[in-house]
């Protein structure tokens, strides 16, 4: 699991998997999933082990693949290498695998044990498992508030509620995401770049996705001007696609798409499904309360990163608005996963139930 973490945010939509090969109580090979289209963890470990893999035991967090995709089947490579016994964390729910990797190994006479550290590895691979089982990207939301739950002052200013350490963590979260979804108001009001500005995370900028129902985006914003360097998609209504403004946006290298709408709002699940077809497995929603609340209302949020700064702001600028709760009995329930301290700021991480 520790080795697998080296692939986090680097190999999507593939799962970041870790593999260790042991012979005579000695580690002879290690590997983690490389960027998409390159070696999986098992192949990396087998290459490092070389001839020492023959007769050795192999430990891997996810069931080895059994099909030809961007790379040949890992199960086949394990058999050819002469591995004696395989220990697998969890089975792969991908229909292309789903037990076939285990069956292939057992048919070759290799002893297989699986469902080890099931809870921990299921949590570690939550992005991939959601991508496969729910047929949409894993969605997490970031919110930063004062103690009284406010995201901005009376004038709408929000820079900065949280401290530099918290903002560094936000950049790490951005680097894990394949895409960031935001609303046009965030782009226009905050002039947000939504990129990764952190040492050691170069070239990890996610795809930026702007939801702009009435094509209100201002052309002089940083996000528009940087679209040639950082891939950016803007969703708007179909009726705007042939307008001069869309042509200008495309001249800046923005990709402009239309999306299905209902009651003057985008159908968010359709956008998520379309992004999944683009191999987007992890989405971060970094937006204003209206858009964030829409994702919550439609039960499309898997995880919430909730930063609380030690300050009071007052007013009525709240993190969440209409989330479909009309009475206390229907409140949205969450499970607290972790509590972290960032130089006075508190980060509460929740899962939606």
mmCIF file of C-alpha atoms in Angstrom:
data_model
loop_
_atom_site.group_PDB
_atom_site.id
_atom_site.type_symbol
_atom_site.label_atom_id
_atom_site.label_comp_id
_atom_site.label_asym_id
_atom_site.label_seq_id
_atom_site.Cartn_x
_atom_site.Cartn_y
_atom_site.Cartn_z
ATOM 1 C CA UNK A 1 0.000 0.000 0.000
ATOM 2 C CA UNK A 2 2.858 2.373 0.808
ATOM 3 C CA UNK A 3 4.520 1.707 -2.541
ATOM 4 C CA UNK A 4 1.182 2.188 -4.327
ATOM 5 C CA UNK A 5 0.984 5.755 -2.995
ATOM 6 C CA UNK A 6 3.884 6.704 -5.258
ATOM 7 C CA UNK A 7 1.488 6.373 -8.187
ATOM 8 C CA UNK A 8 -1.310 8.489 -6.687
ATOM 9 C CA UNK A 9 -2.394 11.178 -9.127
ATOM 10 C CA UNK A 10 -0.008 9.967 -11.835
ATOM 11 C CA UNK A 11 -1.669 7.040 -13.625
ATOM 12 C CA UNK A 12 -5.392 7.801 -13.849
ATOM 13 C CA UNK A 13 -7.737 6.377 -15.044
ATOM 14 C CA UNK A 14 -5.773 3.278 -14.067
ATOM 15 C CA UNK A 15 -5.737 2.475 -10.339
ATOM 16 C CA UNK A 16 -2.512 3.249 -8.487
ATOM 17 C CA UNK A 17 -1.404 -0.218 -7.399
ATOM 18 C CA UNK A 18 1.583 -1.423 -5.399
ATOM 19 C CA UNK A 19 3.454 -4.711 -5.831
ATOM 20 C CA UNK A 20 6.231 -6.442 -3.863
ATOM 21 C CA UNK A 21 8.042 -9.679 -4.743
ATOM 22 C CA UNK A 22 9.580 -11.678 -1.886
ATOM 23 C CA UNK A 23 11.989 -14.609 -2.100
ATOM 24 C CA UNK A 24 13.495 -16.320 0.949
ATOM 25 C CA UNK A 25 12.111 -13.569 3.211
ATOM 26 C CA UNK A 26 13.867 -10.895 1.161
ATOM 27 C CA UNK A 27 12.284 -8.238 -1.052
ATOM 28 C CA UNK A 28 13.669 -8.745 -4.556
ATOM 29 C CA UNK A 29 11.347 -6.452 -6.524
ATOM 30 C CA UNK A 30 8.968 -3.536 -6.026
ATOM 31 C CA UNK A 31 6.715 -1.624 -8.392
ATOM 32 C CA UNK A 32 3.836 0.806 -8.656
ATOM 33 C CA UNK A 33 1.560 1.679 -11.576
ATOM 34 C CA UNK A 34 3.229 3.956 -14.110
ATOM 35 C CA UNK A 35 1.435 6.674 -16.141
ATOM 36 C CA UNK A 36 -1.438 5.418 -18.306
ATOM 37 C CA UNK A 37 -0.276 3.166 -21.127
ATOM 38 C CA UNK A 38 2.966 2.184 -19.382
ATOM 39 C CA UNK A 39 3.878 -0.644 -16.979
ATOM 40 C CA UNK A 40 1.501 -1.803 -14.281
ATOM 41 C CA UNK A 41 2.858 -2.412 -10.783
ATOM 42 C CA UNK A 42 3.393 -6.158 -11.261
ATOM 43 C CA UNK A 43 5.462 -5.722 -14.432
ATOM 44 C CA UNK A 44 7.616 -3.058 -12.758
ATOM 45 C CA UNK A 45 8.294 -5.407 -9.829
ATOM 46 C CA UNK A 46 8.989 -8.401 -12.091
ATOM 47 C CA UNK A 47 11.506 -6.399 -14.143
ATOM 48 C CA UNK A 48 13.377 -5.428 -10.968
ATOM 49 C CA UNK A 49 13.298 -8.983 -9.605
ATOM 50 C CA UNK A 50 14.522 -10.566 -12.846
ATOM 51 C CA UNK A 51 15.435 -14.262 -12.430
ATOM 52 C CA UNK A 52 14.894 -14.000 -8.671
ATOM 53 C CA UNK A 53 11.133 -13.927 -9.368
ATOM 54 C CA UNK A 54 11.181 -17.678 -10.127
ATOM 55 C CA UNK A 55 9.793 -19.506 -7.111
ATOM 56 C CA UNK A 56 9.074 -16.237 -5.271
ATOM 57 C CA UNK A 57 5.891 -14.850 -3.697
ATOM 58 C CA UNK A 58 4.157 -11.794 -5.131
ATOM 59 C CA UNK A 59 2.036 -9.349 -3.113
ATOM 60 C CA UNK A 60 -0.203 -6.870 -4.950
ATOM 61 C CA UNK A 61 -2.961 -4.525 -3.774
ATOM 62 C CA UNK A 62 -5.351 -5.230 -6.693
ATOM 63 C CA UNK A 63 -6.095 -8.355 -8.731
ATOM 64 C CA UNK A 64 -3.697 -8.624 -11.699
ATOM 65 C CA UNK A 65 -5.348 -7.838 -15.028
ATOM 66 C CA UNK A 66 -6.141 -10.683 -17.413
ATOM 67 C CA UNK A 67 -6.839 -8.825 -20.651
ATOM 68 C CA UNK A 68 -4.974 -6.898 -23.322
ATOM 69 C CA UNK A 69 -5.525 -3.153 -22.963
ATOM 70 C CA UNK A 70 -2.834 -0.500 -23.274
ATOM 71 C CA UNK A 71 -0.477 -3.191 -21.897
ATOM 72 C CA UNK A 72 -0.412 -7.035 -21.960
ATOM 73 C CA UNK A 73 -2.057 -8.986 -19.097
ATOM 74 C CA UNK A 74 -0.158 -8.859 -15.794
ATOM 75 C CA UNK A 75 -1.431 -12.327 -14.851
ATOM 76 C CA UNK A 76 0.316 -13.696 -17.939
ATOM 77 C CA UNK A 77 3.578 -11.962 -16.987
ATOM 78 C CA UNK A 78 3.376 -13.406 -13.447
ATOM 79 C CA UNK A 79 2.921 -16.933 -14.828
ATOM 80 C CA UNK A 80 5.827 -16.581 -17.282
ATOM 81 C CA UNK A 81 8.096 -15.282 -14.504
ATOM 82 C CA UNK A 82 7.577 -18.471 -12.475
ATOM 83 C CA UNK A 83 5.981 -16.890 -9.393
ATOM 84 C CA UNK A 84 4.993 -19.591 -6.865
ATOM 85 C CA UNK A 85 2.292 -17.845 -4.784
ATOM 86 C CA UNK A 86 0.286 -14.609 -5.131
ATOM 87 C CA UNK A 87 -1.324 -12.561 -2.346
ATOM 88 C CA UNK A 88 -3.937 -10.063 -3.561
ATOM 89 C CA UNK A 89 -5.507 -7.215 -1.607
ATOM 90 C CA UNK A 90 -8.866 -6.952 -3.393
ATOM 91 C CA UNK A 91 -10.530 -8.341 -6.499
ATOM 92 C CA UNK A 92 -10.909 -5.993 -9.467
ATOM 93 C CA UNK A 93 -14.599 -5.164 -10.223
ATOM 94 C CA UNK A 94 -13.718 -4.159 -13.779
ATOM 95 C CA UNK A 95 -15.774 -6.504 -16.033
ATOM 96 C CA UNK A 96 -12.615 -7.140 -18.099
ATOM 97 C CA UNK A 97 -10.998 -8.679 -14.991
ATOM 98 C CA UNK A 98 -13.533 -9.506 -12.201
ATOM 99 C CA UNK A 99 -11.927 -12.756 -11.038
ATOM 100 C CA UNK A 100 -10.463 -13.718 -14.402
ATOM 101 C CA UNK A 101 -6.958 -12.731 -13.267
ATOM 102 C CA UNK A 102 -7.214 -14.988 -10.219
ATOM 103 C CA UNK A 103 -8.611 -17.829 -12.331
ATOM 104 C CA UNK A 104 -5.764 -17.507 -14.842
ATOM 105 C CA UNK A 105 -3.166 -17.729 -12.063
ATOM 106 C CA UNK A 106 -4.840 -20.718 -10.389
ATOM 107 C CA UNK A 107 -5.158 -22.571 -13.703
ATOM 108 C CA UNK A 108 -1.387 -22.177 -14.078
ATOM 109 C CA UNK A 109 -0.881 -23.894 -10.710
ATOM 110 C CA UNK A 110 -0.146 -20.745 -8.724
ATOM 111 C CA UNK A 111 -1.596 -20.594 -5.206
ATOM 112 C CA UNK A 112 -3.683 -17.422 -4.742
ATOM 113 C CA UNK A 113 -4.915 -15.724 -1.555
ATOM 114 C CA UNK A 114 -7.081 -12.604 -1.780
ATOM 115 C CA UNK A 115 -9.236 -10.171 0.246
ATOM 116 C CA UNK A 116 -6.335 -9.022 2.412
ATOM 117 C CA UNK A 117 -6.573 -5.596 4.105
ATOM 118 C CA UNK A 118 -9.921 -5.353 2.322
ATOM 119 C CA UNK A 119 -11.204 -2.206 4.084
ATOM 120 C CA UNK A 120 -7.922 -0.301 3.850
ATOM 121 C CA UNK A 121 -7.256 -1.065 0.186
ATOM 122 C CA UNK A 122 -10.872 -0.390 -0.784
ATOM 123 C CA UNK A 123 -10.419 3.073 0.757
ATOM 124 C CA UNK A 124 -7.076 3.580 -0.976
ATOM 125 C CA UNK A 125 -8.550 2.676 -4.375
ATOM 126 C CA UNK A 126 -11.825 4.584 -3.893
ATOM 127 C CA UNK A 127 -11.268 6.711 -7.004
ATOM 128 C CA UNK A 128 -10.897 3.715 -9.301
ATOM 129 C CA UNK A 129 -13.639 1.637 -7.661
ATOM 130 C CA UNK A 130 -16.172 4.464 -8.041
ATOM 131 C CA UNK A 131 -15.094 5.033 -11.649
ATOM 132 C CA UNK A 132 -15.768 1.346 -12.419
ATOM 133 C CA UNK A 133 -18.827 0.559 -10.291
ATOM 134 C CA UNK A 134 -20.787 3.846 -10.569
ATOM 135 C CA UNK A 135 -19.784 4.571 -14.166
ATOM 136 C CA UNK A 136 -18.846 8.142 -13.239
ATOM 137 C CA UNK A 137 -15.786 9.869 -11.785
ATOM 138 C CA UNK A 138 -15.205 9.955 -8.031
ATOM 139 C CA UNK A 139 -16.269 13.467 -6.915
ATOM 140 C CA UNK A 140 -14.847 15.395 -4.000
ATOM 141 C CA UNK A 141 -15.651 18.926 -2.857
ATOM 142 C CA UNK A 142 -13.378 21.426 -1.159
ATOM 143 C CA UNK A 143 -14.892 24.117 1.072
ATOM 144 C CA UNK A 144 -13.094 26.720 3.171
ATOM 145 C CA UNK A 145 -15.097 28.503 5.867
ATOM 146 C CA UNK A 146 -14.829 30.565 9.020
ATOM 147 C CA UNK A 147 -15.971 29.094 12.341
ATOM 148 C CA UNK A 148 -19.442 30.501 11.675
ATOM 149 C CA UNK A 149 -19.577 28.712 8.307
ATOM 150 C CA UNK A 150 -19.038 31.731 6.035
ATOM 151 C CA UNK A 151 -17.108 31.567 2.760
ATOM 152 C CA UNK A 152 -16.819 35.337 2.129
ATOM 153 C CA UNK A 153 -17.451 38.722 3.688
ATOM 154 C CA UNK A 154 -20.452 40.972 2.984
ATOM 155 C CA UNK A 155 -18.795 42.182 -0.243
ATOM 156 C CA UNK A 156 -18.057 38.660 -1.480
ATOM 157 C CA UNK A 157 -14.312 38.770 -0.748
ATOM 158 C CA UNK A 158 -12.859 35.381 0.212
ATOM 159 C CA UNK A 159 -9.075 35.893 -0.021
ATOM 160 C CA UNK A 160 -7.935 34.528 2.267
ATOM 161 C CA UNK A 161 -10.107 32.746 4.820
ATOM 162 C CA UNK A 162 -7.647 29.910 5.404
ATOM 163 C CA UNK A 163 -3.879 30.086 5.862
ATOM 164 C CA UNK A 164 -0.998 29.219 3.528
ATOM 165 C CA UNK A 165 -0.644 25.651 4.880
ATOM 166 C CA UNK A 166 -4.290 24.899 4.115
ATOM 167 C CA UNK A 167 -3.932 26.364 0.644
ATOM 168 C CA UNK A 168 -0.892 24.136 0.061
ATOM 169 C CA UNK A 169 -3.062 21.132 0.897
ATOM 170 C CA UNK A 170 -5.653 22.348 -1.630
ATOM 171 C CA UNK A 171 -2.977 22.353 -4.340
ATOM 172 C CA UNK A 172 -2.084 18.756 -3.410
ATOM 173 C CA UNK A 173 -5.751 17.841 -3.802
ATOM 174 C CA UNK A 174 -5.859 19.545 -7.194
ATOM 175 C CA UNK A 175 -2.843 17.485 -8.253
ATOM 176 C CA UNK A 176 -4.751 14.281 -7.411
ATOM 177 C CA UNK A 177 -7.744 15.254 -9.538
ATOM 178 C CA UNK A 178 -8.057 14.564 -13.249
ATOM 179 C CA UNK A 179 -10.421 17.526 -13.584
ATOM 180 C CA UNK A 180 -11.635 20.508 -11.581
ATOM 181 C CA UNK A 181 -15.219 21.610 -12.120
ATOM 182 C CA UNK A 182 -16.097 25.202 -11.356
ATOM 183 C CA UNK A 183 -18.797 27.725 -12.165
ATOM 184 C CA UNK A 184 -18.485 30.821 -14.317
ATOM 185 C CA UNK A 185 -18.992 33.096 -11.301
ATOM 186 C CA UNK A 186 -15.855 31.734 -9.668
ATOM 187 C CA UNK A 187 -13.906 32.408 -12.868
ATOM 188 C CA UNK A 188 -15.269 35.937 -13.318
ATOM 189 C CA UNK A 189 -15.346 37.080 -9.685
ATOM 190 C CA UNK A 190 -12.176 35.437 -8.352
ATOM 191 C CA UNK A 191 -10.202 35.339 -11.633
ATOM 192 C CA UNK A 192 -9.327 31.784 -10.583
ATOM 193 C CA UNK A 193 -6.592 29.885 -12.442
ATOM 194 C CA UNK A 194 -7.410 26.508 -10.841
ATOM 195 C CA UNK A 195 -3.951 25.138 -11.535
ATOM 196 C CA UNK A 196 -1.336 23.459 -9.310
ATOM 197 C CA UNK A 197 1.197 25.916 -7.947
ATOM 198 C CA UNK A 198 3.326 23.718 -5.729
ATOM 199 C CA UNK A 199 6.964 22.666 -5.871
ATOM 200 C CA UNK A 200 7.330 18.997 -6.769
ATOM 201 C CA UNK A 201 3.972 18.919 -8.549
ATOM 202 C CA UNK A 202 5.047 20.352 -11.898
ATOM 203 C CA UNK A 203 2.997 19.300 -14.938
ATOM 204 C CA UNK A 204 0.171 18.020 -12.722
ATOM 205 C CA UNK A 205 -2.464 20.589 -13.716
ATOM 206 C CA UNK A 206 -5.891 18.953 -14.006
ATOM 207 C CA UNK A 207 -8.336 19.550 -16.822
ATOM 208 C CA UNK A 208 -10.388 22.656 -15.999
ATOM 209 C CA UNK A 209 -14.132 22.413 -16.612
ATOM 210 C CA UNK A 210 -16.261 25.576 -16.463
ATOM 211 C CA UNK A 211 -20.057 25.373 -16.295
ATOM 212 C CA UNK A 212 -21.411 28.535 -17.938
ATOM 213 C CA UNK A 213 -25.124 28.189 -18.620
ATOM 214 C CA UNK A 214 -25.661 31.687 -20.083
ATOM 215 C CA UNK A 215 -22.183 32.153 -21.604
ATOM 216 C CA UNK A 216 -21.180 34.879 -19.154
ATOM 217 C CA UNK A 217 -17.453 34.167 -19.059
ATOM 218 C CA UNK A 218 -15.243 37.245 -19.430
ATOM 219 C CA UNK A 219 -12.543 36.919 -22.061
ATOM 220 C CA UNK A 220 -9.866 38.777 -20.108
ATOM 221 C CA UNK A 221 -9.708 36.222 -17.272
ATOM 222 C CA UNK A 222 -6.553 34.222 -16.518
ATOM 223 C CA UNK A 223 -8.307 30.918 -17.081
ATOM 224 C CA UNK A 224 -9.258 31.937 -20.625
ATOM 225 C CA UNK A 225 -5.844 33.340 -21.481
ATOM 226 C CA UNK A 226 -4.046 30.228 -20.173
ATOM 227 C CA UNK A 227 -6.203 27.699 -22.047
ATOM 228 C CA UNK A 228 -3.406 27.067 -24.564
ATOM 229 C CA UNK A 229 -1.186 25.805 -21.727
ATOM 230 C CA UNK A 230 -3.805 24.054 -19.562
ATOM 231 C CA UNK A 231 -6.597 22.096 -21.225
ATOM 232 C CA UNK A 232 -9.945 23.745 -20.501
ATOM 233 C CA UNK A 233 -13.523 22.778 -21.387
ATOM 234 C CA UNK A 234 -16.486 25.124 -21.133
ATOM 235 C CA UNK A 235 -20.049 23.824 -21.063
ATOM 236 C CA UNK A 236 -22.859 26.101 -22.191
ATOM 237 C CA UNK A 237 -26.238 25.844 -23.893
ATOM 238 C CA UNK A 238 -26.358 24.530 -27.439
ATOM 239 C CA UNK A 239 -27.924 27.768 -28.713
ATOM 240 C CA UNK A 240 -24.665 29.632 -28.004
ATOM 241 C CA UNK A 241 -22.317 27.313 -29.903
ATOM 242 C CA UNK A 242 -22.354 29.316 -33.147
ATOM 243 C CA UNK A 243 -21.968 32.750 -31.532
ATOM 244 C CA UNK A 244 -19.013 35.086 -32.037
ATOM 245 C CA UNK A 245 -18.087 34.787 -28.359
ATOM 246 C CA UNK A 246 -17.697 31.009 -28.625
ATOM 247 C CA UNK A 247 -15.471 31.529 -31.662
ATOM 248 C CA UNK A 248 -13.314 33.874 -29.570
ATOM 249 C CA UNK A 249 -13.109 31.297 -26.788
ATOM 250 C CA UNK A 250 -12.053 28.640 -29.265
ATOM 251 C CA UNK A 251 -9.415 31.018 -30.600
ATOM 252 C CA UNK A 252 -7.991 30.966 -27.053
ATOM 253 C CA UNK A 253 -7.971 27.138 -27.350
ATOM 254 C CA UNK A 254 -10.921 26.513 -25.040
ATOM 255 C CA UNK A 255 -13.006 23.515 -25.976
ATOM 256 C CA UNK A 256 -16.682 24.549 -25.903
ATOM 257 C CA UNK A 257 -19.371 21.913 -25.487
ATOM 258 C CA UNK A 258 -23.114 21.916 -24.928
ATOM 259 C CA UNK A 259 -24.832 19.928 -22.206
ATOM 260 C CA UNK A 260 -28.338 18.744 -21.489
ATOM 261 C CA UNK A 261 -30.334 20.977 -19.143
ATOM 262 C CA UNK A 262 -33.467 20.803 -17.014
ATOM 263 C CA UNK A 263 -35.195 23.700 -15.219
ATOM 264 C CA UNK A 264 -32.519 26.158 -16.429
ATOM 265 C CA UNK A 265 -29.685 24.071 -14.997
ATOM 266 C CA UNK A 266 -27.212 21.588 -16.437
ATOM 267 C CA UNK A 267 -27.856 17.908 -15.772
ATOM 268 C CA UNK A 268 -24.699 17.329 -13.766
ATOM 269 C CA UNK A 269 -24.701 13.537 -13.930
ATOM 270 C CA UNK A 270 -24.666 13.736 -17.744
ATOM 271 C CA UNK A 271 -21.602 15.973 -17.631
ATOM 272 C CA UNK A 272 -19.881 13.547 -15.245
ATOM 273 C CA UNK A 273 -20.670 10.604 -17.531
ATOM 274 C CA UNK A 274 -19.292 12.509 -20.521
ATOM 275 C CA UNK A 275 -16.104 13.302 -18.613
ATOM 276 C CA UNK A 276 -15.768 9.620 -17.751
ATOM 277 C CA UNK A 277 -15.777 8.870 -21.474
ATOM 278 C CA UNK A 278 -12.768 11.205 -21.647
ATOM 279 C CA UNK A 279 -11.033 8.917 -19.084
ATOM 280 C CA UNK A 280 -11.608 11.351 -16.217
ATOM 281 C CA UNK A 281 -11.719 9.225 -13.060
ATOM 282 C CA UNK A 282 -11.400 11.873 -10.334
ATOM 283 C CA UNK A 283 -13.214 15.215 -10.208
ATOM 284 C CA UNK A 284 -12.670 18.011 -7.722
ATOM 285 C CA UNK A 285 -15.496 20.543 -7.403
ATOM 286 C CA UNK A 286 -14.047 23.918 -6.458
ATOM 287 C CA UNK A 287 -16.869 26.373 -6.933
ATOM 288 C CA UNK A 288 -19.347 28.732 -5.318
ATOM 289 C CA UNK A 289 -22.159 27.610 -3.009
ATOM 290 C CA UNK A 290 -24.769 27.342 -5.753
ATOM 291 C CA UNK A 291 -22.889 24.826 -7.883
ATOM 292 C CA UNK A 292 -21.487 22.889 -4.906
ATOM 293 C CA UNK A 293 -24.999 22.653 -3.455
ATOM 294 C CA UNK A 294 -26.343 21.322 -6.768
ATOM 295 C CA UNK A 295 -23.822 18.480 -6.687
ATOM 296 C CA UNK A 296 -24.795 17.683 -3.091
ATOM 297 C CA UNK A 297 -28.520 17.906 -3.861
ATOM 298 C CA UNK A 298 -28.159 15.414 -6.705
ATOM 299 C CA UNK A 299 -26.158 13.000 -4.488
ATOM 300 C CA UNK A 300 -23.100 13.239 -6.721
ATOM 301 C CA UNK A 301 -20.511 14.025 -4.039
ATOM 302 C CA UNK A 302 -18.488 11.175 -2.537
ATOM 303 C CA UNK A 303 -16.145 13.090 -0.235
ATOM 304 C CA UNK A 304 -15.932 16.524 1.410
ATOM 305 C CA UNK A 305 -12.775 18.338 2.465
ATOM 306 C CA UNK A 306 -13.997 20.997 4.896
ATOM 307 C CA UNK A 307 -11.413 23.565 6.019
ATOM 308 C CA UNK A 308 -12.356 25.668 9.069
ATOM 309 C CA UNK A 309 -10.368 28.811 9.863
ATOM 310 C CA UNK A 310 -10.249 30.236 13.419
ATOM 311 C CA UNK A 311 -12.193 33.396 12.586
ATOM 312 C CA UNK A 312 -15.677 34.891 12.540
ATOM 313 C CA UNK A 313 -16.996 36.737 9.492
ATOM 314 C CA UNK A 314 -20.762 37.024 9.945
ATOM 315 C CA UNK A 315 -23.213 37.815 7.161
ATOM 316 C CA UNK A 316 -25.036 35.268 5.022
ATOM 317 C CA UNK A 317 -22.392 33.930 2.616
ATOM 318 C CA UNK A 318 -22.722 30.233 3.482
ATOM 319 C CA UNK A 319 -20.945 27.248 1.960
ATOM 320 C CA UNK A 320 -24.178 25.411 1.143
ATOM 321 C CA UNK A 321 -27.545 26.678 -0.057
ATOM 322 C CA UNK A 322 -30.374 24.605 -1.528
ATOM 323 C CA UNK A 323 -29.296 20.988 -1.054
ATOM 324 C CA UNK A 324 -32.800 19.545 -1.124
ATOM 325 C CA UNK A 325 -33.311 19.473 2.644
ATOM 326 C CA UNK A 326 -36.703 20.841 3.684
ATOM 327 C CA UNK A 327 -36.736 19.531 7.245
ATOM 328 C CA UNK A 328 -34.276 18.175 9.798
ATOM 329 C CA UNK A 329 -35.361 14.561 9.208
ATOM 330 C CA UNK A 330 -34.052 14.776 5.625
ATOM 331 C CA UNK A 331 -30.654 16.222 6.504
ATOM 332 C CA UNK A 332 -27.673 14.999 4.491
ATOM 333 C CA UNK A 333 -25.625 12.639 6.642
ATOM 334 C CA UNK A 334 -21.861 12.321 6.578
ATOM 335 C CA UNK A 335 -19.229 10.123 8.206
ATOM 336 C CA UNK A 336 -16.163 11.834 9.661
ATOM 337 C CA UNK A 337 -13.049 10.116 8.334
ATOM 338 C CA UNK A 338 -10.207 12.276 9.621
ATOM 339 C CA UNK A 339 -9.302 15.477 11.449
ATOM 340 C CA UNK A 340 -6.082 17.344 10.656
ATOM 341 C CA UNK A 341 -4.595 20.592 11.914
ATOM 342 C CA UNK A 342 -2.896 23.034 9.545
ATOM 343 C CA UNK A 343 -1.280 25.721 11.718
ATOM 344 C CA UNK A 344 -4.578 26.660 13.361
ATOM 345 C CA UNK A 345 -6.911 25.727 10.517
ATOM 346 C CA UNK A 346 -8.832 22.465 10.918
ATOM 347 C CA UNK A 347 -9.440 20.107 8.006
ATOM 348 C CA UNK A 348 -12.378 17.756 8.514
ATOM 349 C CA UNK A 349 -12.684 15.033 5.877
ATOM 350 C CA UNK A 350 -16.106 13.444 5.469
ATOM 351 C CA UNK A 351 -17.726 10.778 3.333
ATOM 352 C CA UNK A 352 -21.329 11.180 2.274
ATOM 353 C CA UNK A 353 -23.491 8.294 3.473
#
